[in-house]
Short mmCIF file of C-alpha atoms and ligand atoms in Angstrom, two decimals:
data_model
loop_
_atom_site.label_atom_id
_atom_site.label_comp_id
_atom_site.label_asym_id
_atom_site.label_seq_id
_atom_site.Cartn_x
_atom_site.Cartn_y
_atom_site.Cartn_z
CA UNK A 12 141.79 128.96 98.14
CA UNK A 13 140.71 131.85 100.67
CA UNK A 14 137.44 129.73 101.24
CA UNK A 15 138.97 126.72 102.47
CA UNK A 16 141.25 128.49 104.40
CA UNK A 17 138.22 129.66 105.92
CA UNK A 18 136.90 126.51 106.35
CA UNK A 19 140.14 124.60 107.75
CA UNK A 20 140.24 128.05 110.38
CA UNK A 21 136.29 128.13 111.38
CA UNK A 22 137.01 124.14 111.93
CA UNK A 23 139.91 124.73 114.01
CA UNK A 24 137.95 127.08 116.12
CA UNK A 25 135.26 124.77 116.56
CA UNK A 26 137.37 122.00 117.94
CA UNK A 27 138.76 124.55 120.33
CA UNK A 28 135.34 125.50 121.56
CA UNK A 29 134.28 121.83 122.16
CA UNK A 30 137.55 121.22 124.19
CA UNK A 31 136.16 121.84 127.53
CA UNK A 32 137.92 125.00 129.71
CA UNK A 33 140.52 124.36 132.05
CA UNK A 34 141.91 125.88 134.68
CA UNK A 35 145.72 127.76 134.43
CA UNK A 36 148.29 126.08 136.05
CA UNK A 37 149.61 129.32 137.71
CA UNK A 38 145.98 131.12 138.55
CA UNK A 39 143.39 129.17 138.34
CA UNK A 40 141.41 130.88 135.93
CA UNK A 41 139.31 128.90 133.52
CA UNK A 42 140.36 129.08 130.06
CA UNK A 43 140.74 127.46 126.63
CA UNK A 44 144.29 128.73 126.23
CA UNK A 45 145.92 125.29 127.61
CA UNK A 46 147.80 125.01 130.68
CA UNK A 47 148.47 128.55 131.49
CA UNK A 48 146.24 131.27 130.55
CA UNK A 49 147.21 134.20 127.58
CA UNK A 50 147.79 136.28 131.14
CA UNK A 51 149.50 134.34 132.68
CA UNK A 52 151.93 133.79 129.72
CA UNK A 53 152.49 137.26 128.81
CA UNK A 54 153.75 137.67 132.57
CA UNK A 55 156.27 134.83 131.83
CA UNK A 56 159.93 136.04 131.95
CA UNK A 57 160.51 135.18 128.29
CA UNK A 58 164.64 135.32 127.20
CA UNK A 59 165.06 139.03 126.01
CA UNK A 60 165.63 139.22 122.11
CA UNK A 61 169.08 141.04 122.57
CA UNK A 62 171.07 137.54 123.83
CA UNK A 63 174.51 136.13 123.35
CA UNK A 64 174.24 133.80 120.22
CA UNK A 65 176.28 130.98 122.18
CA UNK A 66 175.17 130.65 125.56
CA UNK A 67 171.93 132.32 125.51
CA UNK A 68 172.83 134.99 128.29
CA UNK A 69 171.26 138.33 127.66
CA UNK A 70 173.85 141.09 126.29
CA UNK A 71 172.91 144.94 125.90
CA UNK A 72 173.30 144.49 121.68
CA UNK A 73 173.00 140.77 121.36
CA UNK A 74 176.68 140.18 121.26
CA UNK A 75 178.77 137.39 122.45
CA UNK A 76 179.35 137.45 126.66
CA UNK A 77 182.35 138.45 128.52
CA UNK A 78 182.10 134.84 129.70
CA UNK A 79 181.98 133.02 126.02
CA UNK A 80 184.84 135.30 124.44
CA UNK A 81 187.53 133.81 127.83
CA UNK A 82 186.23 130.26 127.68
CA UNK A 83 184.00 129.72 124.57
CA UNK A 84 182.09 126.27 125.17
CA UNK A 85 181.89 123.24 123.09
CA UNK A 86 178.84 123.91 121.76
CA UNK A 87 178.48 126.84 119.70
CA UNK A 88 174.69 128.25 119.65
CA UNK A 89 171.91 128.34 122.33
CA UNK A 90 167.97 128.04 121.43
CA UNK A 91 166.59 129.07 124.96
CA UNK A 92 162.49 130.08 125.46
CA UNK A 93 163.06 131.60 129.13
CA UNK A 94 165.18 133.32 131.90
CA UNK A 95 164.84 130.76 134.53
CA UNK A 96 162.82 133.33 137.24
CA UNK A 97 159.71 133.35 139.48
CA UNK A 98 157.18 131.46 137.83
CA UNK A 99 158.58 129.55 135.30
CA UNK A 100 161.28 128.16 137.93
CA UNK A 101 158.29 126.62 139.40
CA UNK A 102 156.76 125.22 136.49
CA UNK A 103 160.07 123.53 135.65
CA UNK A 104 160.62 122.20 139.21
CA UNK A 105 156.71 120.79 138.73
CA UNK A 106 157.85 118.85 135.22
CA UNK A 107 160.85 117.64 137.32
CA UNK A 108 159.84 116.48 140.65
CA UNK A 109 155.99 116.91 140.28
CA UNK A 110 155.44 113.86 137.45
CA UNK A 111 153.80 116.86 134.86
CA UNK A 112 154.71 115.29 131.92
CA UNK A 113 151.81 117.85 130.14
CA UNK A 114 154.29 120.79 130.81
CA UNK A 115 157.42 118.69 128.94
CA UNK A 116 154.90 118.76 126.22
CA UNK A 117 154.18 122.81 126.54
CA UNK A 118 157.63 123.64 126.78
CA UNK A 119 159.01 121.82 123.83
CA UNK A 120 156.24 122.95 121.48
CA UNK A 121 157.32 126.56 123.03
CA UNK A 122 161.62 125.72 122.32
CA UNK A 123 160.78 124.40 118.58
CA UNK A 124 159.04 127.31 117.64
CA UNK A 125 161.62 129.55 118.96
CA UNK A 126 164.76 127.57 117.23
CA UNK A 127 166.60 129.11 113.77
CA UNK A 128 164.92 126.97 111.09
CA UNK A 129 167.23 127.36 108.94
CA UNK A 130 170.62 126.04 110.10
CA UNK A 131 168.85 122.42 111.81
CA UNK A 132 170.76 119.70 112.87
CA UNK A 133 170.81 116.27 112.13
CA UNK A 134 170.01 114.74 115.35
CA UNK A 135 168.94 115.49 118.88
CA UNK A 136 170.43 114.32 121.86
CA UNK A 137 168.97 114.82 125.89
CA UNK A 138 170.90 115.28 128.27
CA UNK A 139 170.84 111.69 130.05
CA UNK A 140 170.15 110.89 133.65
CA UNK A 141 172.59 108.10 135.66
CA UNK A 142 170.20 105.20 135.28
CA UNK A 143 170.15 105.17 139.73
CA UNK A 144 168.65 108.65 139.08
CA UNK A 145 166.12 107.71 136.24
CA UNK A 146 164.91 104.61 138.45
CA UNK A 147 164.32 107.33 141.33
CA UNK A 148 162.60 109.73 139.53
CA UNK A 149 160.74 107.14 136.37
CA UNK A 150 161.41 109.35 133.82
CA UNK A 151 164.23 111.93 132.58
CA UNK A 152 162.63 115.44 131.73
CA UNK A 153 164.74 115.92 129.52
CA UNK A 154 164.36 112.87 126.84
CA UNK A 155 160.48 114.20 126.72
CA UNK A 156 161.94 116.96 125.87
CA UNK A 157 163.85 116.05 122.84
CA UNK A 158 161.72 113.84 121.91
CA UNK A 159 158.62 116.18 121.22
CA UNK A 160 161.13 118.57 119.63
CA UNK A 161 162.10 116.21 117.58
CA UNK A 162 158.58 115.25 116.33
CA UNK A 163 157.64 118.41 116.09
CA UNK A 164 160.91 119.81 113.50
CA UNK A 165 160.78 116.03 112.23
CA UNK A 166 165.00 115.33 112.94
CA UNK A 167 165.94 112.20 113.95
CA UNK A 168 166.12 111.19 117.65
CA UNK A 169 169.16 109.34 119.57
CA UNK A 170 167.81 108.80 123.18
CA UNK A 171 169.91 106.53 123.84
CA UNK A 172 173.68 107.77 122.35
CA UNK A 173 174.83 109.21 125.47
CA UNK A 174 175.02 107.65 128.75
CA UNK A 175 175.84 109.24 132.17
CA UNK A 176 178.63 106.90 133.67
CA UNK A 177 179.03 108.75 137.27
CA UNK A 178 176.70 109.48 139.33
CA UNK A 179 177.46 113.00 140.51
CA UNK A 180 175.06 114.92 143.07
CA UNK A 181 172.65 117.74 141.19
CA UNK A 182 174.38 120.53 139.54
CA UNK A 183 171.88 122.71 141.52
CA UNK A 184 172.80 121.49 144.83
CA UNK A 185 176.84 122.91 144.63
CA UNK A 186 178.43 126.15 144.35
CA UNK A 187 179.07 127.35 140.73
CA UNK A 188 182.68 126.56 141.04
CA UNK A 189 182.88 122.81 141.46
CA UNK A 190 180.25 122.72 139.09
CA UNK A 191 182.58 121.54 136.17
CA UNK A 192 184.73 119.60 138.28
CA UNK A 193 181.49 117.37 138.93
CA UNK A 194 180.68 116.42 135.67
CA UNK A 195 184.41 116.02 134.45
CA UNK A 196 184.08 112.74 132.81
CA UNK A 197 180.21 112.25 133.63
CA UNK A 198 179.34 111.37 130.19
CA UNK A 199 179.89 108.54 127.45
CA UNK A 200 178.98 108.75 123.88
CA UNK A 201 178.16 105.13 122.41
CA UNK A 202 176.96 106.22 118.61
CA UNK A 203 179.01 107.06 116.11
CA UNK A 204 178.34 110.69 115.22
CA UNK A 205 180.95 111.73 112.46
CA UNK A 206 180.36 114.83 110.29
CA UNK A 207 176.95 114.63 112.45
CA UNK A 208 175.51 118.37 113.45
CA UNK A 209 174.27 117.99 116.88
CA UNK A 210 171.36 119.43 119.50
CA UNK A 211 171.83 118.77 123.21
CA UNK A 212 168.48 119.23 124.70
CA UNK A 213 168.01 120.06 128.68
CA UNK A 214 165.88 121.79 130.87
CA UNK A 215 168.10 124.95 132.32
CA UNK A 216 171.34 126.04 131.51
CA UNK A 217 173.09 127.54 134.02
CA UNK A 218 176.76 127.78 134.27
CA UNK A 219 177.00 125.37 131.06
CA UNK A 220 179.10 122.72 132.52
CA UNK A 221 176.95 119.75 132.03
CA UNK A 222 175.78 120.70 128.53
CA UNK A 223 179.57 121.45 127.93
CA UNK A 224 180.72 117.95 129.33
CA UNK A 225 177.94 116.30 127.09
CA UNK A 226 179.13 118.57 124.53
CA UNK A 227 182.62 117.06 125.00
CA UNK A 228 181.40 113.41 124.95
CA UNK A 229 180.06 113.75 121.62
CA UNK A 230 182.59 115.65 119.76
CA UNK A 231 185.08 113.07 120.91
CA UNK A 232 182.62 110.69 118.55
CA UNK A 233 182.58 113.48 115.60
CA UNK A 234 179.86 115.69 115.94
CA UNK A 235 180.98 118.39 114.13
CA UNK A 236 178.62 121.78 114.69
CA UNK A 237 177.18 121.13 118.93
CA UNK A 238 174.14 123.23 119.79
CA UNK A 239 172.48 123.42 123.06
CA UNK A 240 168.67 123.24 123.39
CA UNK A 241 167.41 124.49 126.92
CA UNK A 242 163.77 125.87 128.08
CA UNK A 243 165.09 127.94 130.54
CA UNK A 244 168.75 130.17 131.03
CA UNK A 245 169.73 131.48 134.91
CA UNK A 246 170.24 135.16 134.80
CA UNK A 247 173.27 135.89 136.89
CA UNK A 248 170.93 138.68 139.33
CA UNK A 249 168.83 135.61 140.29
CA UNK A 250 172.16 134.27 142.37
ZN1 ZN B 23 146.60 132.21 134.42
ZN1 ZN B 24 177.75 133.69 126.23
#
Protein backbone atom coordinates (compact mmCIF):
# COMPACT_ATOMS: atom_id res chain seq x y z
CA UNK A 1 0.00 0.00 0.00
CA UNK A 2 3.00 2.35 1.18
CA UNK A 3 4.54 1.68 -2.39
CA UNK A 4 1.87 3.03 -4.37
CA UNK A 5 1.43 5.72 -2.23
CA UNK A 6 4.82 6.35 -3.21
CA UNK A 7 4.18 6.05 -6.58
CA UNK A 8 0.79 8.18 -6.83
CA UNK A 9 3.19 11.04 -4.60
CA UNK A 10 6.60 10.79 -6.83
CA UNK A 11 3.88 11.14 -9.86
CA UNK A 12 2.30 14.06 -8.40
CA UNK A 13 5.62 15.68 -8.01
CA UNK A 14 6.56 15.05 -11.40
CA UNK A 15 3.58 16.74 -12.93
CA UNK A 16 4.39 19.67 -10.72
CA UNK A 17 7.91 19.88 -12.01
CA UNK A 18 6.82 19.78 -15.71
CA UNK A 19 4.25 22.64 -15.03
CA UNK A 20 6.39 25.44 -16.08
CA UNK A 21 7.20 28.35 -13.12
CA UNK A 22 5.22 31.29 -12.89
CA UNK A 23 5.50 34.35 -11.59
CA UNK A 24 3.46 35.46 -8.02
CA UNK A 25 0.78 37.62 -8.48
CA UNK A 26 1.89 39.91 -5.55
CA UNK A 27 5.97 39.77 -6.16
CA UNK A 28 6.91 38.59 -9.04
CA UNK A 29 8.97 35.87 -8.06
CA UNK A 30 9.05 32.75 -10.16
CA UNK A 31 7.62 29.82 -8.60
CA UNK A 32 5.72 26.53 -8.88
CA UNK A 33 3.51 27.36 -5.92
CA UNK A 34 0.54 28.83 -8.23
CA UNK A 35 -0.51 32.28 -8.27
CA UNK A 36 1.11 33.59 -5.22
CA UNK A 37 4.24 32.29 -3.91
CA UNK A 38 4.53 30.05 -0.26
CA UNK A 39 5.95 33.80 0.85
CA UNK A 40 3.80 35.59 -0.24
CA UNK A 41 0.95 33.47 1.30
CA UNK A 42 2.27 33.13 4.66
CA UNK A 43 2.24 37.11 4.71
CA UNK A 44 -1.53 36.90 3.86
CA UNK A 45 -3.74 38.26 6.71
CA UNK A 46 -5.43 34.88 7.21
CA UNK A 47 -8.88 35.13 9.73
CA UNK A 48 -7.36 34.48 13.28
CA UNK A 49 -8.49 30.98 14.71
CA UNK A 50 -10.13 32.65 17.87
CA UNK A 51 -13.45 34.11 15.71
CA UNK A 52 -17.10 34.57 16.44
CA UNK A 53 -18.82 31.30 15.18
CA UNK A 54 -21.65 33.50 13.42
CA UNK A 55 -20.27 36.33 11.74
CA UNK A 56 -16.74 35.46 11.45
CA UNK A 57 -15.40 38.62 13.40
CA UNK A 58 -12.39 37.87 15.49
CA UNK A 59 -13.18 37.64 19.44
CA UNK A 60 -10.33 37.35 22.20
CA UNK A 61 -11.74 33.42 23.09
CA UNK A 62 -13.67 32.67 19.96
CA UNK A 63 -16.97 33.63 21.40
CA UNK A 64 -19.98 35.13 19.89
CA UNK A 65 -19.56 39.31 19.19
CA UNK A 66 -21.03 42.09 21.10
CA UNK A 67 -22.63 42.77 17.71
CA UNK A 68 -24.30 39.08 17.08
CA UNK A 69 -25.62 38.68 20.82
CA UNK A 70 -27.93 42.56 20.13
CA UNK A 71 -28.93 41.68 16.59
CA UNK A 72 -28.07 38.00 15.77
CA UNK A 73 -28.36 37.65 11.81
CA UNK A 74 -30.33 35.33 9.74
CA UNK A 75 -27.78 33.21 9.06
CA UNK A 76 -26.24 31.43 11.78
CA UNK A 77 -22.43 30.36 10.99
CA UNK A 78 -19.62 32.05 8.97
CA UNK A 79 -16.80 29.97 6.92
CA UNK A 80 -14.41 32.99 6.17
CA UNK A 81 -10.46 32.31 4.76
CA UNK A 82 -9.33 36.11 5.39
CA UNK A 83 -9.49 39.55 7.19
CA UNK A 84 -10.14 41.69 4.27
CA UNK A 85 -6.53 43.89 4.66
CA UNK A 86 -3.58 45.06 2.51
CA UNK A 87 -2.94 42.54 0.07
CA UNK A 88 -5.65 40.39 -0.15
CA UNK A 89 -8.08 43.57 -0.55
CA UNK A 90 -6.25 43.90 -3.71
CA UNK A 91 -6.40 40.55 -4.92
CA UNK A 92 -10.17 40.59 -4.40
CA UNK A 93 -10.65 44.00 -6.09
CA UNK A 94 -8.41 42.22 -9.14
CA UNK A 95 -11.12 39.06 -9.27
CA UNK A 96 -13.79 41.85 -9.24
CA UNK A 97 -12.96 44.58 -11.55
CA UNK A 98 -9.71 43.10 -13.08
CA UNK A 99 -11.56 39.95 -15.16
CA UNK A 100 -9.08 37.29 -12.90
CA UNK A 101 -11.28 34.63 -12.98
CA UNK A 102 -7.87 32.30 -11.94
CA UNK A 103 -8.07 33.98 -8.42
CA UNK A 104 -12.13 32.96 -8.05
CA UNK A 105 -10.61 29.62 -8.62
CA UNK A 106 -7.70 30.10 -5.75
CA UNK A 107 -9.94 31.46 -3.35
CA UNK A 108 -12.66 28.90 -3.40
CA UNK A 109 -10.28 25.95 -3.31
CA UNK A 110 -8.80 28.09 -0.18
CA UNK A 111 -12.86 28.65 1.53
CA UNK A 112 -13.68 24.72 0.94
CA UNK A 113 -10.83 23.59 2.66
CA UNK A 114 -11.37 25.83 5.50
CA UNK A 115 -15.35 24.97 5.93
CA UNK A 116 -16.65 22.40 9.00
CA UNK A 117 -17.04 19.14 7.05
CA UNK A 118 -19.11 17.85 9.10
CA UNK A 119 -22.33 19.85 9.48
CA UNK A 120 -22.62 20.58 5.16
CA UNK A 121 -25.46 21.90 3.65
CA UNK A 122 -27.59 20.89 1.05
CA UNK A 123 -27.17 23.55 -1.42
CA UNK A 124 -25.17 26.64 -2.23
CA UNK A 125 -26.44 29.80 -3.17
CA UNK A 126 -24.17 33.22 -4.52
CA UNK A 127 -24.98 36.12 -3.74
CA UNK A 128 -26.60 37.43 -7.16
CA UNK A 129 -25.79 40.56 -9.07
CA UNK A 130 -28.91 42.94 -10.60
CA UNK A 131 -28.71 41.57 -14.11
CA UNK A 132 -27.79 45.77 -15.28
CA UNK A 133 -24.76 45.03 -13.03
CA UNK A 134 -23.83 41.48 -14.40
CA UNK A 135 -24.16 42.90 -18.12
CA UNK A 136 -21.58 45.71 -16.91
CA UNK A 137 -19.21 43.71 -15.38
CA UNK A 138 -19.82 39.90 -17.67
CA UNK A 139 -19.62 37.90 -14.88
CA UNK A 140 -20.67 37.83 -11.00
CA UNK A 141 -17.57 36.88 -8.74
CA UNK A 142 -19.44 35.48 -6.70
CA UNK A 143 -21.40 32.53 -8.73
CA UNK A 144 -17.56 31.36 -9.61
CA UNK A 145 -17.34 31.27 -6.38
CA UNK A 146 -19.99 28.89 -5.39
CA UNK A 147 -19.72 27.14 -8.06
CA UNK A 148 -16.06 25.77 -7.56
CA UNK A 149 -17.04 25.26 -3.92
CA UNK A 150 -19.56 23.39 -4.85
CA UNK A 151 -17.54 21.04 -7.13
CA UNK A 152 -15.04 20.83 -4.97
CA UNK A 153 -17.39 19.51 -1.48
CA UNK A 154 -19.67 17.90 -4.33
CA UNK A 155 -23.30 19.80 -2.92
CA UNK A 156 -25.62 20.74 -5.25
CA UNK A 157 -25.60 24.20 -6.90
CA UNK A 158 -28.68 26.77 -7.34
CA UNK A 159 -27.19 29.72 -9.38
CA UNK A 160 -30.02 30.77 -10.31
CA UNK A 161 -32.64 30.63 -6.99
CA UNK A 162 -32.12 34.08 -6.00
CA UNK A 163 -32.49 37.09 -7.99
CA UNK A 164 -31.56 40.73 -7.12
CA UNK A 165 -34.82 42.78 -7.98
CA UNK A 166 -33.37 46.49 -7.16
CA UNK A 167 -30.68 47.80 -8.26
CA UNK A 168 -29.07 49.49 -5.29
CA UNK A 169 -25.55 51.37 -5.59
CA UNK A 170 -22.40 49.13 -4.04
CA UNK A 171 -22.54 48.36 -0.45
CA UNK A 172 -18.92 49.68 -0.45
CA UNK A 173 -19.68 52.98 -1.80
CA UNK A 174 -22.15 54.17 1.50
CA UNK A 175 -21.65 54.69 5.04
CA UNK A 176 -22.22 51.58 7.25
CA UNK A 177 -25.49 52.89 8.39
CA UNK A 178 -27.68 52.99 5.32
CA UNK A 179 -26.10 49.93 4.48
CA UNK A 180 -29.22 47.77 5.44
CA UNK A 181 -31.61 50.24 4.43
CA UNK A 182 -30.15 49.65 0.77
CA UNK A 183 -30.69 46.22 0.39
CA UNK A 184 -34.15 46.16 2.28
CA UNK A 185 -36.06 44.20 -0.17
CA UNK A 186 -33.07 43.74 -2.76
CA UNK A 187 -33.57 40.14 -3.08
CA UNK A 188 -36.16 37.43 -4.43
CA UNK A 189 -36.02 33.79 -3.83
CA UNK A 190 -37.71 31.80 -6.86
CA UNK A 191 -36.89 27.93 -5.64
CA UNK A 192 -38.56 26.27 -3.26
CA UNK A 193 -36.15 25.58 -0.41
CA UNK A 194 -38.21 23.86 2.47
CA UNK A 195 -36.42 21.93 5.25
CA UNK A 196 -33.37 22.91 2.79
CA UNK A 197 -29.90 23.78 4.86
CA UNK A 198 -28.44 26.61 3.06
CA UNK A 199 -24.77 28.35 2.09
CA UNK A 200 -24.77 31.94 0.86
CA UNK A 201 -21.53 32.38 -0.86
CA UNK A 202 -19.89 36.08 -1.41
CA UNK A 203 -16.77 37.67 -1.63
CA UNK A 204 -16.47 40.03 1.74
CA UNK A 205 -18.62 40.36 4.50
CA UNK A 206 -18.66 43.41 6.00
CA UNK A 207 -21.41 44.80 8.03
CA UNK A 208 -23.61 41.59 6.98
CA UNK A 209 -26.50 43.36 5.52
CA UNK A 210 -26.55 41.95 2.11
CA UNK A 211 -25.78 38.37 3.15
CA UNK A 212 -28.52 39.04 5.87
CA UNK A 213 -31.13 40.38 3.25
CA UNK A 214 -30.28 37.24 1.02
CA UNK A 215 -30.47 35.40 4.13
CA UNK A 216 -34.02 36.76 4.58
CA UNK A 217 -35.11 36.00 0.97
CA UNK A 218 -34.51 32.47 1.38
CA UNK A 219 -35.84 31.65 4.71
CA UNK A 220 -39.06 33.26 3.59
CA UNK A 221 -38.91 30.04 0.97
CA UNK A 222 -37.90 27.50 3.97
CA UNK A 223 -34.40 27.21 4.29
CA UNK A 224 -34.14 26.10 7.53
CA UNK A 225 -30.22 26.23 8.96
CA UNK A 226 -28.59 29.75 6.62
CA UNK A 227 -24.79 29.84 6.56
CA UNK A 228 -22.70 32.44 5.05
CA UNK A 229 -19.69 31.58 2.86
CA UNK A 230 -17.26 34.66 2.35
CA UNK A 231 -13.34 34.78 1.31
CA UNK A 232 -12.73 37.72 3.08
CA UNK A 233 -14.31 39.51 6.68
CA UNK A 234 -13.58 43.61 7.28
CA UNK A 235 -11.92 44.02 10.59
CA UNK A 236 -13.52 46.99 12.23
CA UNK A 237 -9.58 48.86 12.70
CA UNK A 238 -9.44 48.83 8.86
CA UNK A 239 -12.44 51.69 8.96
ZN1 LIG B 1 5.27 36.16 -3.92
ZN1 LIG C 1 -20.49 38.05 15.39
Amino acid sequence: MSILRNVILNIRTGIEQLLPAQPCVLCGSMSHDGLWCAACDRALPYLEAAHCPTCALPTPRGEVCGQCLKHSPLFTRTAAVFGYAFPLDKLIQAMKYGDQLVLAHAFAEKLARCIDKTGLPDCVIPMPLHPAKLRERGFNQSQLLAAKIARELGLELLPHACRRVRNTPPQSTLPWKERKKNVRDAFRCDADLTGKRVALVDDVLTTGASLNALAEAVQKRGAVEISAWVVARTLPHNH
